[in-house]
Coordinates of N, CA and C in Angstrom, one line a residue:
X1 N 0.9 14.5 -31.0 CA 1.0 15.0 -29.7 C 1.1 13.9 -28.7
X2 N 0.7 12.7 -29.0 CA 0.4 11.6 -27.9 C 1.9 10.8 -28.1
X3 N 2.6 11.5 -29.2 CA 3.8 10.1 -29.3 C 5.1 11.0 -28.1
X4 N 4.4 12.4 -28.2 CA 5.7 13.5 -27.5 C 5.5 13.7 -26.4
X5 N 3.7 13.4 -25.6 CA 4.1 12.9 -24.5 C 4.6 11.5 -24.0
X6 N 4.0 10.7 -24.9 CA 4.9 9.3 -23.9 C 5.8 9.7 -24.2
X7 N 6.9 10.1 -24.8 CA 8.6 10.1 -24.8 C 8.5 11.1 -24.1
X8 N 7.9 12.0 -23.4 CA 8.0 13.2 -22.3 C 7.5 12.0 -21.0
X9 N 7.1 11.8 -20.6 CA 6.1 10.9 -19.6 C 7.2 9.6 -19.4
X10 N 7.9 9.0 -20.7 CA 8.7 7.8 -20.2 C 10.1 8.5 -19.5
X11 N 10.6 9.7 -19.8 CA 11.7 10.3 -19.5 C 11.8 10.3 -18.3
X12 N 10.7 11.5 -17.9 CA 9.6 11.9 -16.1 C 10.0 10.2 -15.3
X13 N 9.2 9.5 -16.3 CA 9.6 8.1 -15.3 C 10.2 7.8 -14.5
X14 N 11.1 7.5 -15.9 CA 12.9 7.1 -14.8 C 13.6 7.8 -14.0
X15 N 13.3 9.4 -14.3 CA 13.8 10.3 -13.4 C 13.1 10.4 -12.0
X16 N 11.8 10.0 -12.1 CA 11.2 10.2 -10.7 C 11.4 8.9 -10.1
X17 N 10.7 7.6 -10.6 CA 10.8 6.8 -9.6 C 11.5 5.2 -10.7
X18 N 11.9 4.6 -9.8 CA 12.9 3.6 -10.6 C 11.5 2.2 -11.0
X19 N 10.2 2.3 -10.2 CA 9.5 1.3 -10.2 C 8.1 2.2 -10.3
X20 N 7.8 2.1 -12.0 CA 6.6 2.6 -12.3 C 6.0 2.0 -13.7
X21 N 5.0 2.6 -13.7 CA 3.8 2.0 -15.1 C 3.6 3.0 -15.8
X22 N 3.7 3.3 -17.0 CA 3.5 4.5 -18.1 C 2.1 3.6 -19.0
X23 N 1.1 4.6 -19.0 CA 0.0 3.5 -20.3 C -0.5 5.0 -20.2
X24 N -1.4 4.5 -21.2 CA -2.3 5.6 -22.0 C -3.8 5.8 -21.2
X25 N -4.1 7.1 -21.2 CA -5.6 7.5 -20.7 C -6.7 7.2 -21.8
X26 N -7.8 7.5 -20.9 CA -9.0 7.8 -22.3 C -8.9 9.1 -22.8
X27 N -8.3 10.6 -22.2 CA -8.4 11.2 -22.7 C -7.6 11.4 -24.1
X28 N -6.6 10.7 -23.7 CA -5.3 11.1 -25.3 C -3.9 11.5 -24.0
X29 N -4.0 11.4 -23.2 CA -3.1 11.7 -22.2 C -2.2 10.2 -22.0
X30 N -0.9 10.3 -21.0 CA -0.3 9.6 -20.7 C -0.3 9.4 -18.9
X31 N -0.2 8.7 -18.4 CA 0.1 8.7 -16.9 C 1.1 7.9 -16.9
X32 N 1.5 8.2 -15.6 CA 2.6 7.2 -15.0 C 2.4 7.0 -13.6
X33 N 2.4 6.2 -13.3 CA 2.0 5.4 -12.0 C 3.1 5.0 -11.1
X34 N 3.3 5.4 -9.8 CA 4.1 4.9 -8.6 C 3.9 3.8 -7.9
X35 N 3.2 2.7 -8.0 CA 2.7 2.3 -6.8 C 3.1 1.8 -5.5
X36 N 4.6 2.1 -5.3 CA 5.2 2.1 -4.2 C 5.4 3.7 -3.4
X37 N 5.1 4.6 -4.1 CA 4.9 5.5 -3.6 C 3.2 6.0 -3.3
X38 N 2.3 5.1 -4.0 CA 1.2 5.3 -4.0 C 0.7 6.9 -4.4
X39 N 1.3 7.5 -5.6 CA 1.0 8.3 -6.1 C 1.2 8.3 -7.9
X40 N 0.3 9.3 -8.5 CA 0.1 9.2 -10.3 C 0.4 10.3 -10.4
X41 N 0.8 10.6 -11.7 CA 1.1 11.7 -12.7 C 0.6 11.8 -13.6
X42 N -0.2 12.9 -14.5 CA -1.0 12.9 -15.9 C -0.4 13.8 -16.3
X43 N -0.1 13.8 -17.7 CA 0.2 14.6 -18.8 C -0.4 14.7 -19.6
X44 N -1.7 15.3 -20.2 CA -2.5 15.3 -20.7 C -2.2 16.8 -21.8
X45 N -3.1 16.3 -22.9 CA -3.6 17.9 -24.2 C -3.7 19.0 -23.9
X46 N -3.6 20.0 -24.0 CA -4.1 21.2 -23.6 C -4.2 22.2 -24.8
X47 N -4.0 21.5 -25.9 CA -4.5 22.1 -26.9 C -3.4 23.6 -27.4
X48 N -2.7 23.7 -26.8 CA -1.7 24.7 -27.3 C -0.4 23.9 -27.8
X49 N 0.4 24.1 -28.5 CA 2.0 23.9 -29.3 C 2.7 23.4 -28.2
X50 N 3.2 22.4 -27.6 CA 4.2 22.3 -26.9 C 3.8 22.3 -25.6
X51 N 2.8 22.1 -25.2 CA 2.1 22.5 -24.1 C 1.3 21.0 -23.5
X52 N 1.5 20.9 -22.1 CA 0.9 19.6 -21.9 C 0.0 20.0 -20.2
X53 N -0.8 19.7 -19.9 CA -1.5 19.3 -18.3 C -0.9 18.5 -17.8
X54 N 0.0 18.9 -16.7 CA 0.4 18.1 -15.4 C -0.5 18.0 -14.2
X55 N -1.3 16.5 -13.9 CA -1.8 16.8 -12.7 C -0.9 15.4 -12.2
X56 N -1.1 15.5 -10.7 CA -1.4 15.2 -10.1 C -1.7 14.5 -9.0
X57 N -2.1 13.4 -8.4 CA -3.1 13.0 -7.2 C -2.2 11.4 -6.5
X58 N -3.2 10.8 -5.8 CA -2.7 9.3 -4.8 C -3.1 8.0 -5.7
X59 N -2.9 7.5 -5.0 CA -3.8 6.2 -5.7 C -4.2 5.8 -4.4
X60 N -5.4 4.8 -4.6 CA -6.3 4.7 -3.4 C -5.8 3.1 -3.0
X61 N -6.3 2.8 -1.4 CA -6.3 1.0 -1.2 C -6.7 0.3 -2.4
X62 N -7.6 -0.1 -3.1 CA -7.8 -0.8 -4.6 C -7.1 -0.9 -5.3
X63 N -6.0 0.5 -5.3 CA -5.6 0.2 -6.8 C -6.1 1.5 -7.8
X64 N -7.4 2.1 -7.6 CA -7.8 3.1 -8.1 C -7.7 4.5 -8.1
X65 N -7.1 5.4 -9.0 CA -6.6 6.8 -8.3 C -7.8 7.7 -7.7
X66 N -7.1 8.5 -7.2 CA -8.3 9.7 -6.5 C -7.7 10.6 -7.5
X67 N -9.1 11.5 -7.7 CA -9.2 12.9 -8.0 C -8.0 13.9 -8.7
X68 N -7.0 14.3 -9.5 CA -6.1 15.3 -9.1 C -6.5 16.2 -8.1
X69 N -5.2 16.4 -7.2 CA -5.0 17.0 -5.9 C -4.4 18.7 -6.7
X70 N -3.6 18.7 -7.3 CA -3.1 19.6 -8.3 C -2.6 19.5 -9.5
X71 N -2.8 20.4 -10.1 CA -2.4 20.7 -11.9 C -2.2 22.0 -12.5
X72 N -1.1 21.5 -13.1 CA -0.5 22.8 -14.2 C -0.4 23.1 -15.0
X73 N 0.2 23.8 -16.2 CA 0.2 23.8 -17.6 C 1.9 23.9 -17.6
X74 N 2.6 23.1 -17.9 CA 3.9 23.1 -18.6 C 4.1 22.8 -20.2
X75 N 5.4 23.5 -19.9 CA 6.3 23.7 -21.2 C 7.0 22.6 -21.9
X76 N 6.4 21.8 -22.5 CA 7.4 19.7 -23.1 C 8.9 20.5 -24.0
X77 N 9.2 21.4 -24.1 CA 10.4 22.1 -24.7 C 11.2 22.4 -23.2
X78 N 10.8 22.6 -22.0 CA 11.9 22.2 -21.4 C 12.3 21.3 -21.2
X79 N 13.9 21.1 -20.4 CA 14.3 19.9 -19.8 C 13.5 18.9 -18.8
X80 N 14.2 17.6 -18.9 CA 13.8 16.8 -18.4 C 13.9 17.4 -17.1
X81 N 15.0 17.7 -16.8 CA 15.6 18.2 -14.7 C 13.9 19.3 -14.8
X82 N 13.8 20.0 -15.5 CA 12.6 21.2 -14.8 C 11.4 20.6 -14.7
X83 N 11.0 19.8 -15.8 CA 9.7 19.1 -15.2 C 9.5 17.6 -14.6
X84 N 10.9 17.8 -14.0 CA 10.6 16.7 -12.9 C 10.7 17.4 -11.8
X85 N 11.4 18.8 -11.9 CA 11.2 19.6 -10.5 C 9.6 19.9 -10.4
X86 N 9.1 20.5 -11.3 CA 7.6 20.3 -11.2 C 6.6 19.8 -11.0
X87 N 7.0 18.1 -11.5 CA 6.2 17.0 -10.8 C 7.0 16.8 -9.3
X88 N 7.9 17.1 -8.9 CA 8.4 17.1 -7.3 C 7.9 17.5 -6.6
X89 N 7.6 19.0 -6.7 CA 6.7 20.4 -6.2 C 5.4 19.9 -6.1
X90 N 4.5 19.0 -7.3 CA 3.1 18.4 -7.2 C 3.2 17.3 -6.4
X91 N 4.1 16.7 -6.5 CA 3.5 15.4 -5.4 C 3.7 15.7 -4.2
X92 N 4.6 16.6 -4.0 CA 4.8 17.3 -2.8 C 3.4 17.8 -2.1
X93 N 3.1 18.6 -2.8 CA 2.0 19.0 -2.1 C 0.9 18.0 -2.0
X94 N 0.6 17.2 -3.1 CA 0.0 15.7 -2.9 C -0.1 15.1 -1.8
X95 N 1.2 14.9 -1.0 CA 0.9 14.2 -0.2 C 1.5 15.0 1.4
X96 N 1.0 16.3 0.7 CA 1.0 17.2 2.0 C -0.5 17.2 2.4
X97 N -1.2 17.2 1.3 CA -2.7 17.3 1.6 C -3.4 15.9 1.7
X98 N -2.8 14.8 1.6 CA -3.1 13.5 1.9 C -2.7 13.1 3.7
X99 N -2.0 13.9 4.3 CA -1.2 13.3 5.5 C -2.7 13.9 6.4
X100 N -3.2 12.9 7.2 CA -4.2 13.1 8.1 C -4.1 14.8 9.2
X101 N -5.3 15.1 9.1 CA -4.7 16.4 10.2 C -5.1 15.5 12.0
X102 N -4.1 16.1 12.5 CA -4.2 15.5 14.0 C -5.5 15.4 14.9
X103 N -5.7 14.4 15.2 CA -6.9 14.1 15.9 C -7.1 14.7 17.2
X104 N -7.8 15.5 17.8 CA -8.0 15.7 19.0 C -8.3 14.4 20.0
X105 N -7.8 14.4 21.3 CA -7.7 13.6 22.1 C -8.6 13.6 23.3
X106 N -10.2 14.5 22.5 CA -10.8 14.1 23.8 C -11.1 14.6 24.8
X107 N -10.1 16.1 25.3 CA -10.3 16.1 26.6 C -10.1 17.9 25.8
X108 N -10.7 18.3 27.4 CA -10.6 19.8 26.9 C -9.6 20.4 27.2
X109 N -9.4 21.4 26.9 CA -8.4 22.3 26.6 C -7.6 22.3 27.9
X110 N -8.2 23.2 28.8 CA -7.1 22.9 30.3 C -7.3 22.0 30.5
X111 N -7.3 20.4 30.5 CA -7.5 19.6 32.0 C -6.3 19.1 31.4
X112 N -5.7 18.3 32.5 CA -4.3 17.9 32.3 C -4.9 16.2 32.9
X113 N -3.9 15.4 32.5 CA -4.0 13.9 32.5 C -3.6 13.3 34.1
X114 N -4.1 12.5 34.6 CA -3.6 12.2 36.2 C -2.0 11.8 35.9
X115 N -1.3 11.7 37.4 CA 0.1 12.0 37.4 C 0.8 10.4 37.2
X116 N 0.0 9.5 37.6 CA -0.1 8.0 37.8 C -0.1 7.4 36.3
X117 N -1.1 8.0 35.5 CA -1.2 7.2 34.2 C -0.6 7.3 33.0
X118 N -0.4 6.2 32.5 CA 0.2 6.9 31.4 C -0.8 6.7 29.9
X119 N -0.6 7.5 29.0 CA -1.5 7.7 27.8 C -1.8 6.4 27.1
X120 N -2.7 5.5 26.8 CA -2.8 4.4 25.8 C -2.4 4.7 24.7
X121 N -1.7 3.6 25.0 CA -0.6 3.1 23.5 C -1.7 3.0 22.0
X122 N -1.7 3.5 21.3 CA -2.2 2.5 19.9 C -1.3 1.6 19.2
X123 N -2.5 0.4 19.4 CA -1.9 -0.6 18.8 C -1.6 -0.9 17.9
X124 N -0.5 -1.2 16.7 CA -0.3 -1.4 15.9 C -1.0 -2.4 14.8
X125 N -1.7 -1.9 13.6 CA -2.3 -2.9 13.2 C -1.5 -4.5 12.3
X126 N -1.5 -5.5 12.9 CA -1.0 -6.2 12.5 C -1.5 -7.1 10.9
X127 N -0.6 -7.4 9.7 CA -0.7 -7.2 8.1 C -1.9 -8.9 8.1
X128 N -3.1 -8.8 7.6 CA -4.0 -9.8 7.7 C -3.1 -11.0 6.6
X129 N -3.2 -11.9 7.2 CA -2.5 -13.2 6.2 C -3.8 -13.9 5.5
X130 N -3.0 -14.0 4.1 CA -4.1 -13.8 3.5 C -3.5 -15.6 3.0
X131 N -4.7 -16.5 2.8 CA -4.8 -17.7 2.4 C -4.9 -18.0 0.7
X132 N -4.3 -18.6 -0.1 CA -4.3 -19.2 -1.5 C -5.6 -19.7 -1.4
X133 N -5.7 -20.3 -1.0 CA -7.1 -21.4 -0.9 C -7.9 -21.8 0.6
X134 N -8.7 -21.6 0.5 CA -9.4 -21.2 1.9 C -10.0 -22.6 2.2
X135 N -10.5 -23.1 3.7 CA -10.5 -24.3 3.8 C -12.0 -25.1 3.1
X136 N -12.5 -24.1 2.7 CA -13.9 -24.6 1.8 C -13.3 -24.8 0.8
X137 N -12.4 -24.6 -0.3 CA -12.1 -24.5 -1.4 C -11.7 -26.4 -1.2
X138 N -10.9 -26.4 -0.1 CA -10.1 -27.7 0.1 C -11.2 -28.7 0.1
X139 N -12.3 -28.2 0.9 CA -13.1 -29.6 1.3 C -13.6 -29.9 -0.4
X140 N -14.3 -28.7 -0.5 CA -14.6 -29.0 -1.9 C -13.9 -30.0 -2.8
X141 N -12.3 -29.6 -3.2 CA -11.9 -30.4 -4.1 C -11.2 -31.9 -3.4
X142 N -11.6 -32.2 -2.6 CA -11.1 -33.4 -1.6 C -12.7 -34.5 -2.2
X143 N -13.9 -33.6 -1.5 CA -14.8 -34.3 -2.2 C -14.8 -34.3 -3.6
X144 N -14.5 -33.7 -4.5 CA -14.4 -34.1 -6.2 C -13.5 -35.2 -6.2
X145 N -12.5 -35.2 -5.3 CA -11.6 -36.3 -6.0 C -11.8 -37.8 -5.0
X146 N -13.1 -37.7 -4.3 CA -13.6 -38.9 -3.5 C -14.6 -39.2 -4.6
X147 N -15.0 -38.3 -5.1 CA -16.2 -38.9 -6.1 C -15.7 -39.4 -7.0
X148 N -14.4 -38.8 -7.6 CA -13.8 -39.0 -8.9 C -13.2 -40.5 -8.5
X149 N -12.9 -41.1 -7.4 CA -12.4 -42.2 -7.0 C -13.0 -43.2 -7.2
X150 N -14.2 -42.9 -6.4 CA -15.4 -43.8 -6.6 C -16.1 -44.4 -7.7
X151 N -16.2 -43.4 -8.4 CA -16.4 -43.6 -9.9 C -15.3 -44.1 -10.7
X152 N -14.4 -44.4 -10.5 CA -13.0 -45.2 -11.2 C -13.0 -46.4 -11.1
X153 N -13.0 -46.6 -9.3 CA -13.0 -47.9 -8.8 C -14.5 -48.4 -9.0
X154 N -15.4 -47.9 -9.1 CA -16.7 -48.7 -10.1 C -16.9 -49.5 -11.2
X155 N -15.7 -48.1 -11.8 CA -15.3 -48.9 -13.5 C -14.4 -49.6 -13.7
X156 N -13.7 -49.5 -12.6 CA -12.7 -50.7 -13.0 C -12.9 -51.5 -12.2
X157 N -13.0 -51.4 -10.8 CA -12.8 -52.5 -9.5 C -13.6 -53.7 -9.9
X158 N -14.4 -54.0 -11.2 CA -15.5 -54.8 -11.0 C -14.7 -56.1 -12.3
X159 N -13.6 -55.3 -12.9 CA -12.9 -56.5 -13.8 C -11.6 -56.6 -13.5
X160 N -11.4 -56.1 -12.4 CA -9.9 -56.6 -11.6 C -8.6 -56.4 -12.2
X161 N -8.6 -54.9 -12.6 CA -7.8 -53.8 -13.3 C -6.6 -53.3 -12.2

């Protein structure tokens, strides 16, 4: 069963997205991973002939998935085209139910905003730059290689090397 989903699951792959990860679960299941779409797919046992569990869900900021959002029981004897329409329909709704519902803005129902102002902008969060080596890291290895100096020129500076 686990060899007919990965050759069902690597198919799904290439059909859905051009840049993904196929590996194996703990269940005995297969996933496949988006991470530019930040969404997963599971194809899992379900214990009947031909028959596999499609869920599912996002993957989270970490790296780690959330929960299935939904799941089904399909048919691995159909076509590749129908259960990629399937997994379409799932991530669909995936990330219908991931898209934030609208925030209320605060004010009550009738009052209306003065004629003068205009609404505050939100600001765009700007991407944190992230550092290789941070400036402790530097001091640190600056002092190893002052000590490491010192100790050279000890052992050698004293027989004119």
């Amino acid at each position: 069963m686990y060899t007919q989903l990965r050759e069902t699951a690597d198919e799904l792959a290439a059909v859905l997205w051009r840049e993904h990860t196929v590996y194996r679960e703990r269940g005995g299941g297969v996933v496949i991973r988006g991470e530019h779409v930040e969404r997963w797919i599971s194809l899992g046992p379900t214990g009947g002939k031909d028959q596999a569990l499609l869920r599912a869900g996002r993957l989270l900021d970490g790296g780690t998935t959330a929960p299935a959002r939904t799941e089904v029981v399909v048919d691995l004897t159909a076509g590749t085209a129908e259960l990629a329409a399937v997994c379409r329909s799932l991530l669909a709704e995936v990330a219908a139910a991931a898209e934030p519902a609208p925030r209320p803005s605060g004010r009550a129902p009738g009052k209306q905003r003065k004629q003068g102002r205009a609404a505050p902008a939100a600001r765009p969060r700007r991407p944190r730059k992230q550092r290789h080596t941070s400036l402790g890291s530097l001091f640190v290895l600056l002092c190893v290689a002052g000590v490491l100096g010192a100790w050279l020129y000890s052992l050698f500076g004293r027989y004119g090397y």
